[in-house]
Coordinates of C-alpha atoms and ligand atoms in Angstrom, one line a residue:
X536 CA 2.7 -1.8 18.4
X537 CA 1.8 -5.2 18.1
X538 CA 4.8 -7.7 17.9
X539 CA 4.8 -11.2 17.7
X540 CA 8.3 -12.9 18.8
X541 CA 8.7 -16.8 17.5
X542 CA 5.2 -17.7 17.3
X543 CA 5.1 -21.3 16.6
X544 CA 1.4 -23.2 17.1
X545 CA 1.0 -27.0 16.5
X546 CA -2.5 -28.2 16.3
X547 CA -3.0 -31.6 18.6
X548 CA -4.8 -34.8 18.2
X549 CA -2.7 -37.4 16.0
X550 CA -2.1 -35.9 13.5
X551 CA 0.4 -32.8 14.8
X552 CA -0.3 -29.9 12.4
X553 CA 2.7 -27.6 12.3
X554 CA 0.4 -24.6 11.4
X555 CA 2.9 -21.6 12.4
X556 CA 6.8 -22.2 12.7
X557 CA 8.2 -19.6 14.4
X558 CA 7.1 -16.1 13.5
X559 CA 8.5 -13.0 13.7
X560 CA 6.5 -9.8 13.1
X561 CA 6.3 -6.1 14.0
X562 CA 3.3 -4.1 13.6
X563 CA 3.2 -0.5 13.7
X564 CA 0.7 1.9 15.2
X565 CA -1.3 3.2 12.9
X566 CA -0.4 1.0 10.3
X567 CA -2.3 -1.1 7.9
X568 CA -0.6 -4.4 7.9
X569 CA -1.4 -7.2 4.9
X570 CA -0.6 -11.1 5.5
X571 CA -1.0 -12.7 2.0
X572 CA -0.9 -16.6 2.1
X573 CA -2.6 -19.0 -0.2
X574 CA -5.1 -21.8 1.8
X575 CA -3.5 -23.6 4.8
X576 CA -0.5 -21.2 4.8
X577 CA -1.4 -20.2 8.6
X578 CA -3.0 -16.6 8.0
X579 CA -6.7 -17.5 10.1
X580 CA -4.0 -19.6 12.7
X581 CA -1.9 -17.1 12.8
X582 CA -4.5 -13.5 13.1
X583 CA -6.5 -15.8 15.9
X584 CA -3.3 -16.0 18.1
X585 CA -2.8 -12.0 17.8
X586 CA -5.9 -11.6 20.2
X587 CA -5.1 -14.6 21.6
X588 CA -8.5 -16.7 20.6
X589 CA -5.8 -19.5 19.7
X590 CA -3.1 -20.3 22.0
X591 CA 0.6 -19.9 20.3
X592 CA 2.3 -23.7 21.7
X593 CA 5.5 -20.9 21.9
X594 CA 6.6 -17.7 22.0
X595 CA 5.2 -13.7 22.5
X596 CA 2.5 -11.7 21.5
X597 CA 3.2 -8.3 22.5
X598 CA 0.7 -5.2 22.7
X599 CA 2.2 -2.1 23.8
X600 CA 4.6 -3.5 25.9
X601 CA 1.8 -6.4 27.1
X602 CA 2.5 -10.0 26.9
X603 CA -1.1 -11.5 26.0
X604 CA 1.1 -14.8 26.6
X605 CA 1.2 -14.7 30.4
X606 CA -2.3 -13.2 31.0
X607 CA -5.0 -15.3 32.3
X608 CA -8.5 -15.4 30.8
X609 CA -10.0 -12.4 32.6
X610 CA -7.3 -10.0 31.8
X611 CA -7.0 -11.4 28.1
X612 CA -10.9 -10.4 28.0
X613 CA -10.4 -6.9 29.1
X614 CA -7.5 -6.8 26.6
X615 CA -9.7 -8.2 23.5
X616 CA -11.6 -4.8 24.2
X617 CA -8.8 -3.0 22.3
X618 CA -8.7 -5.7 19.6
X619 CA -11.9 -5.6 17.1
X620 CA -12.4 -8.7 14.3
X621 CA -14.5 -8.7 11.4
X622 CA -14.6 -12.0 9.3
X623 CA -15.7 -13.3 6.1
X624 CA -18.5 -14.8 7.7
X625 CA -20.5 -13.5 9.9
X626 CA -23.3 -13.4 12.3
X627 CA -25.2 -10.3 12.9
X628 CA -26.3 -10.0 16.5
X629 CA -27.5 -6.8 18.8
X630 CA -25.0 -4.4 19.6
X631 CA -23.9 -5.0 23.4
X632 CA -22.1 -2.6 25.3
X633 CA -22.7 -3.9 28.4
X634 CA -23.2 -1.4 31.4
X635 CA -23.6 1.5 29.1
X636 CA -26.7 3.6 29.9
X637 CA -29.7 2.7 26.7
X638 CA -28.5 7.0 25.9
X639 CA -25.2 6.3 25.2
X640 CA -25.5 2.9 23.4
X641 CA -28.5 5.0 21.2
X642 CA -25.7 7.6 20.8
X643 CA -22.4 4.7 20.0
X644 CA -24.7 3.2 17.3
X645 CA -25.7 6.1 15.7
X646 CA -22.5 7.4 15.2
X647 CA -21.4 3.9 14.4
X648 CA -23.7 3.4 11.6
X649 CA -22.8 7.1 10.3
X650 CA -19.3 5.7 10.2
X651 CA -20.2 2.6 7.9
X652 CA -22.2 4.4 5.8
X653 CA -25.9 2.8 6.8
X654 CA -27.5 5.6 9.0
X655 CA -30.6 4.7 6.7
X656 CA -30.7 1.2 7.6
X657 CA -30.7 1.6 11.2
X658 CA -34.2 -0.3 11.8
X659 CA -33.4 -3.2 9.0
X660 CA -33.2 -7.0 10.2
X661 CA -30.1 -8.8 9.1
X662 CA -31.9 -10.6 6.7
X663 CA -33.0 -7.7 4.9
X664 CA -29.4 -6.1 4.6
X665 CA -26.7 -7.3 1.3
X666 CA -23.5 -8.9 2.0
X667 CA -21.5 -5.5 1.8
X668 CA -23.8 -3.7 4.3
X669 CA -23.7 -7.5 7.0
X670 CA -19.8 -6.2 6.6
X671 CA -20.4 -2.8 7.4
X672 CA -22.5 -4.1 10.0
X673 CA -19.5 -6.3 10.9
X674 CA -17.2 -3.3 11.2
X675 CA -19.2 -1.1 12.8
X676 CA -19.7 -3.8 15.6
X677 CA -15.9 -4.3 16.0
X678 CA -15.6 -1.0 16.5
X679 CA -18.3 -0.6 19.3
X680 CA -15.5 -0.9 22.3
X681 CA -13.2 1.5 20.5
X682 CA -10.4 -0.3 19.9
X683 CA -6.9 0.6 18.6
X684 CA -6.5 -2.9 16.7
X685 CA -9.0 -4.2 13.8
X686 CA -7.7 -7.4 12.8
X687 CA -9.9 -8.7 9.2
X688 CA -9.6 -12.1 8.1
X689 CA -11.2 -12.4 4.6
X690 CA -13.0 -9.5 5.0
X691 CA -13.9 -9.1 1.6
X692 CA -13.6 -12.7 0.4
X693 CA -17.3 -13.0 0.1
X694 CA -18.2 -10.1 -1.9
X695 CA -18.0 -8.9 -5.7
X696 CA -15.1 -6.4 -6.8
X697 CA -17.3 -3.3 -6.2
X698 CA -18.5 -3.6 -3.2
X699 CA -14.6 -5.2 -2.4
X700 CA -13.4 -1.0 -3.2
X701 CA -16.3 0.2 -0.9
X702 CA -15.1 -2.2 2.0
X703 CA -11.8 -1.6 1.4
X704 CA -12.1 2.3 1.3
X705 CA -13.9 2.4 4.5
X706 CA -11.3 0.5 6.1
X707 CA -8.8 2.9 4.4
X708 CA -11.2 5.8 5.9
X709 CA -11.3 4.2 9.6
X710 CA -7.3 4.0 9.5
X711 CA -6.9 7.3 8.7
X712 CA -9.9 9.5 10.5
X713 CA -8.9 6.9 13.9
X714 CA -5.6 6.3 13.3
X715 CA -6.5 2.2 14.3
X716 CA -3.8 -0.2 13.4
X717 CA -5.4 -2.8 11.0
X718 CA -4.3 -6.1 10.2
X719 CA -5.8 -7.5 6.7
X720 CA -5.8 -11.2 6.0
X721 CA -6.0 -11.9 2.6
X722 CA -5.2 -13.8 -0.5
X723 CA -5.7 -11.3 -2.7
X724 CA -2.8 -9.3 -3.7
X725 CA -5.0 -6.7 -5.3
X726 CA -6.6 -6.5 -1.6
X727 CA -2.9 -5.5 -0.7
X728 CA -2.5 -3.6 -3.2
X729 CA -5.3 -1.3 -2.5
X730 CA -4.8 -0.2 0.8
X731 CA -1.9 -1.9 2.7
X732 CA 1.6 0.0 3.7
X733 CA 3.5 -3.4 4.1
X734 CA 2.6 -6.8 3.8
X735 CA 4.4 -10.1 4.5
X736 CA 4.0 -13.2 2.8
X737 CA 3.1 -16.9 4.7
X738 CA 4.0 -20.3 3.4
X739 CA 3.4 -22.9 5.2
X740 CA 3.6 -21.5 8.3
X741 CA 6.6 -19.5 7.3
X742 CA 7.2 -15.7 6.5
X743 CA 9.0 -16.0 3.4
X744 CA 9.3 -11.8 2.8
X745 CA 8.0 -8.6 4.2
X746 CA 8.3 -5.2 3.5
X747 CA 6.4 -2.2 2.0
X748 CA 4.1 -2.8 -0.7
X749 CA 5.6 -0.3 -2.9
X750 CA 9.0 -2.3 -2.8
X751 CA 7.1 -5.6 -2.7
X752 CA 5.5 -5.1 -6.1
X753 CA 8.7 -3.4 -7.6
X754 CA 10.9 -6.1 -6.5
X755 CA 9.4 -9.1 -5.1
X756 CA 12.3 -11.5 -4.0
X757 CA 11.0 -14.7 -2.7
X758 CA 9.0 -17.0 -5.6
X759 CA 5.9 -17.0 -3.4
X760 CA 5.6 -12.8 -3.6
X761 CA 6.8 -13.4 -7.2
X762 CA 3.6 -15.1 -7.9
X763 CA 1.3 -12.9 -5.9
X764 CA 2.4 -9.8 -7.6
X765 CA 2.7 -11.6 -11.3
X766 CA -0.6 -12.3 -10.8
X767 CA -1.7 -8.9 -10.4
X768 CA 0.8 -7.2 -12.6
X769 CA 3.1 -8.0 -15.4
X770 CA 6.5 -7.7 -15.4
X771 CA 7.5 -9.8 -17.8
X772 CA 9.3 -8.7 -21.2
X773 CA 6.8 -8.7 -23.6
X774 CA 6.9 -11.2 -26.1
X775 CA 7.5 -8.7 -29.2
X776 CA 10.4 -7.4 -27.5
X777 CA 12.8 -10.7 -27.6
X778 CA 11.5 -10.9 -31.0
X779 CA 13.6 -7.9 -32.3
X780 CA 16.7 -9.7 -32.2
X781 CA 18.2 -8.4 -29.2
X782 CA 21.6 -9.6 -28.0
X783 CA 24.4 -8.5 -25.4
X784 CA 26.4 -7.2 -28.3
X785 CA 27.5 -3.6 -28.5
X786 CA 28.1 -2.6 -32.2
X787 CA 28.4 0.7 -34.0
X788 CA 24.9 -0.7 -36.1
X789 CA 23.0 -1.4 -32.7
X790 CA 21.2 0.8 -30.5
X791 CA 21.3 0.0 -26.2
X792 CA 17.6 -1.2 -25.4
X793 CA 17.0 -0.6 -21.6
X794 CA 14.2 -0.7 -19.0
X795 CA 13.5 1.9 -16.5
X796 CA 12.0 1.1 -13.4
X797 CA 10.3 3.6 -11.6
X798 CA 8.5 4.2 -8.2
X799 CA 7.6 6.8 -5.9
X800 CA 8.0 10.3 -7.2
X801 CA 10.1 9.8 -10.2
X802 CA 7.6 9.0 -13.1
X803 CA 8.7 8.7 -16.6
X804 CA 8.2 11.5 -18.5
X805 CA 10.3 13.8 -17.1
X806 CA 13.2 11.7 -16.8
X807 CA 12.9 10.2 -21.0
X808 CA 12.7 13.9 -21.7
X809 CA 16.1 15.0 -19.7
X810 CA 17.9 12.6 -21.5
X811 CA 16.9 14.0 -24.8
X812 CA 17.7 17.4 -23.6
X813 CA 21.3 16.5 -22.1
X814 CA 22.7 14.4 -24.7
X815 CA 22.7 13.9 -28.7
X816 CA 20.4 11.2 -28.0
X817 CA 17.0 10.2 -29.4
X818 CA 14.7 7.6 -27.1
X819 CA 12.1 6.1 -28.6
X820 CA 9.4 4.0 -26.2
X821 CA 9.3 1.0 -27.2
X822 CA 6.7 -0.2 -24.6
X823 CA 5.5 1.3 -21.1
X824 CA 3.8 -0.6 -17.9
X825 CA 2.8 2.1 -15.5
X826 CA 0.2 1.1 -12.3
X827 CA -0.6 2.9 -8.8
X828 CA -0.3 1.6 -5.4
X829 CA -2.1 3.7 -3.7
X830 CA -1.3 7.5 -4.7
X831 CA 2.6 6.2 -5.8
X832 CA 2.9 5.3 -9.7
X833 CA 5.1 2.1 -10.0
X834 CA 6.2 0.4 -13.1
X835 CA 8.6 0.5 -16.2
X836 CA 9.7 1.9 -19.8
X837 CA 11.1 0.0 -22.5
X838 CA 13.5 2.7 -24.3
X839 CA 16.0 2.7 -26.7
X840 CA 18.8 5.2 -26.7
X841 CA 19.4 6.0 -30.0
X842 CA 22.8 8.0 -30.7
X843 CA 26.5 7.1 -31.5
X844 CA 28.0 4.1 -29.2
X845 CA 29.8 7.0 -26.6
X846 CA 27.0 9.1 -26.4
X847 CA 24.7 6.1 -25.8
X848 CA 27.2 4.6 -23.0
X849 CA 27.5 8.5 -21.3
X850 CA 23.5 8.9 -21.3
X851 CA 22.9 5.2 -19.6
X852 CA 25.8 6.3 -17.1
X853 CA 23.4 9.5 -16.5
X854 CA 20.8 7.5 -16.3
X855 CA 22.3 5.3 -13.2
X856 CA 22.8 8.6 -11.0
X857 CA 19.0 9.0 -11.4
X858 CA 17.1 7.4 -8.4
X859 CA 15.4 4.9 -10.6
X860 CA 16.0 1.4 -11.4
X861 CA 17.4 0.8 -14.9
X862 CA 19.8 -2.0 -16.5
X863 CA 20.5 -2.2 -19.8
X864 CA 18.4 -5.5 -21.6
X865 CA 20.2 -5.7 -24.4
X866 CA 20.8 -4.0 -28.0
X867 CA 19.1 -3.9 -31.1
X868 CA 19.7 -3.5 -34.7
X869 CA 18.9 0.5 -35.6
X870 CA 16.3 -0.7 -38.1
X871 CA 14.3 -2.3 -34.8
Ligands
ATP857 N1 -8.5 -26.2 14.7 C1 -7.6 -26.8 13.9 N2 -7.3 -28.1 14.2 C2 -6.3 -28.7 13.5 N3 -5.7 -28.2 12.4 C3 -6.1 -26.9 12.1 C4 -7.0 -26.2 12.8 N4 -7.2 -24.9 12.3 C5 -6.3 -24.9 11.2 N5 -5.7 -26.1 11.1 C6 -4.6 -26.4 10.1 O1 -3.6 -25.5 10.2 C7 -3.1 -25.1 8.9 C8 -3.3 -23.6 8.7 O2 -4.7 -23.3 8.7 P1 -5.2 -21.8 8.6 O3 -6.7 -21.9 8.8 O4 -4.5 -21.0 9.6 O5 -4.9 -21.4 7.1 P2 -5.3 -20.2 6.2 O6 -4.1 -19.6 5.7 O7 -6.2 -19.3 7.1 O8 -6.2 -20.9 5.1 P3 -7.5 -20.3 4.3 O9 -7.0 -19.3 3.3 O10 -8.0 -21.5 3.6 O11 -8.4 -19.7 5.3 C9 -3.9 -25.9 7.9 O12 -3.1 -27.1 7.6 C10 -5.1 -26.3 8.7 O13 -5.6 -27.6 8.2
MG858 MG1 -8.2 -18.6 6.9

């Protein structure tokens, strides 16, 4: 578990950079953690201080019960050994495992490359490699000394969206056949997106939200995550909705127009179709916005319940016991 306990780091000379103002983080074993910032928000200051290559000016960083804080240089080296790096640029030199027998290093990069993917490419030059593979090279590297953290800053920054998924996937595919806790700087929130359980947010040195992705995207709180996930996905009415002369007035000659948010488990089509069955009700879709994180469908349905004013009022009260998010936007004439 990697926790980080009022991290604050102020860069010197005269002009005093505030860079990190006192954060606050827990990591979990085995998880794969996303920091989403936009430039100068603190994510490089803030991943360099995790293996300690920058100095917090305050406060803890704690691995497994170790406070990198009060170690001095030699121990801090023997404690980097469990904390690999890959970057967004990088330099591709031999593997060193120093004091290993030439056997065992033969045998490490082998089944190092077999990880990556580039058991083929074992005799290339750097030069003679793409971007993607120098990153596979780059992971399989920072994984030579076997470590139980991989901390990526900009990982995939540097590359187009395919080979992105193929980075991405392998790290997905590290975390889960070696269990390693991976930390993913990024500001991509389709990076997130992709392969992170949780993910907090920096601003200006400042966590401004945290959570799990799935919750992040279905209800982003802070304006900063609001952004990030608006720019990913829309979850804005669409414009042809407030065009059907909507309002907050329930009348025998209006219908209730509501949104249903689901997540997790509880898709749509099973719920729109229980309603139909258990009252005198008729839903029609009026539009539908349904994306995966991962393996979990997120999104939401436009509907509108279309029965007599009770029977519209019982289904939506239904509807509320459900374990989805709904409310109730507004209602529309029954010619809509
Ligand atoms: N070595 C340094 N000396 C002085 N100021 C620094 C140093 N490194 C970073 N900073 C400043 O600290 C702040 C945070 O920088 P940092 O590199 O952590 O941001 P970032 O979120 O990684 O940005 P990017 O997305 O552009 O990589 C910025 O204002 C930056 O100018
Ligand atoms: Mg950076």
């Amino acid at each position: 578990m990697i926790t980080l306990k009022n991290i604050t780091k102020t860069y010197g000379g005269a002009a005093q950079i505030q860079a990190l103002k006192g954060i606050n983080l827990t990591i979990d074993d085995g998880e794969i953690f996303g920091i989403i910032g936009k430039s100068g928000a603190g994510k490089s200051t803030l991943v360099r201080c995790i293996n300690m290559l920058e100095k917090p000016t305050s406060g803890q960083v704690i691995i497994d019960d170790k406070d990198l804080t009060k170690m001095n240089e030699s121990q801090l080296r023997a404690e980097r050994k469990n904390i690999g790096m890959i970057f967004q640029h990088f330099n591709l030199l031999s593997l060193e495992l120093i004091g290993a027998s030439k056997d065992v290093i033969e045998k490490k990069v082998a089944s190092l490359l077999d990880l990556v993917g580039l058991s083929d490419r074992a005799g290339n030059y750097p030069s003679q490699l793409s971007g993607g593979q120098k990153q596979r090279v780059g992971i399989a590297r920072a994984l030579a000394s076997d470590p139980k953290i991989l901390l990526c800053d900009e990982a995939t920054s540097a590359l187009d969206p395919q080979t992105t998924k193929s980075i991405l996937e392998l790290l997905q595919d590290i975390n889960k056949r070696l269990g390693i806790t991976i930390v993913v700087i990024t500001h991509e929130m389709a990076v997130v997106k992709e392969i992170c359980h949780r993910v907090a947010v920096i601003e200006s040195g400042v966590i401004k939200e945290m959570g799990r992705v799935v919750d992040i995207f279905t209800n982003p709180q802070s304006q900063t995550m609001k952004d990030f996930v608006t720019s990913i996905i829309n979850m804005e009415l669409p414009a042809g909705i407030k065009n059907l002369g909507v309002t907050d007035q329930l009348s025998p000659d209006r219908y209730m127009l509501v949104r249903l948010r689901f997540k997790g488990a509880a898709t749509s089509d099973p719920v729109v179709a229980d309603i139909v069955r258990k009252f005198n009700v008729e839903v029609s879709v009026l539009y539908g916005n349904i994306d995966y994180i991962q393996d979990e469908p997120f999104g939401y349905l436009i509907v509108v319940i279309m029965g007599d004013m009770e029977t519209q009022a019982k289904a939506f009260s239904y509807i509320k016991t459900l374990p989805i998010g709904s409310e109730v936007l507004g209602y529309v004439p029954r010619n809509h």
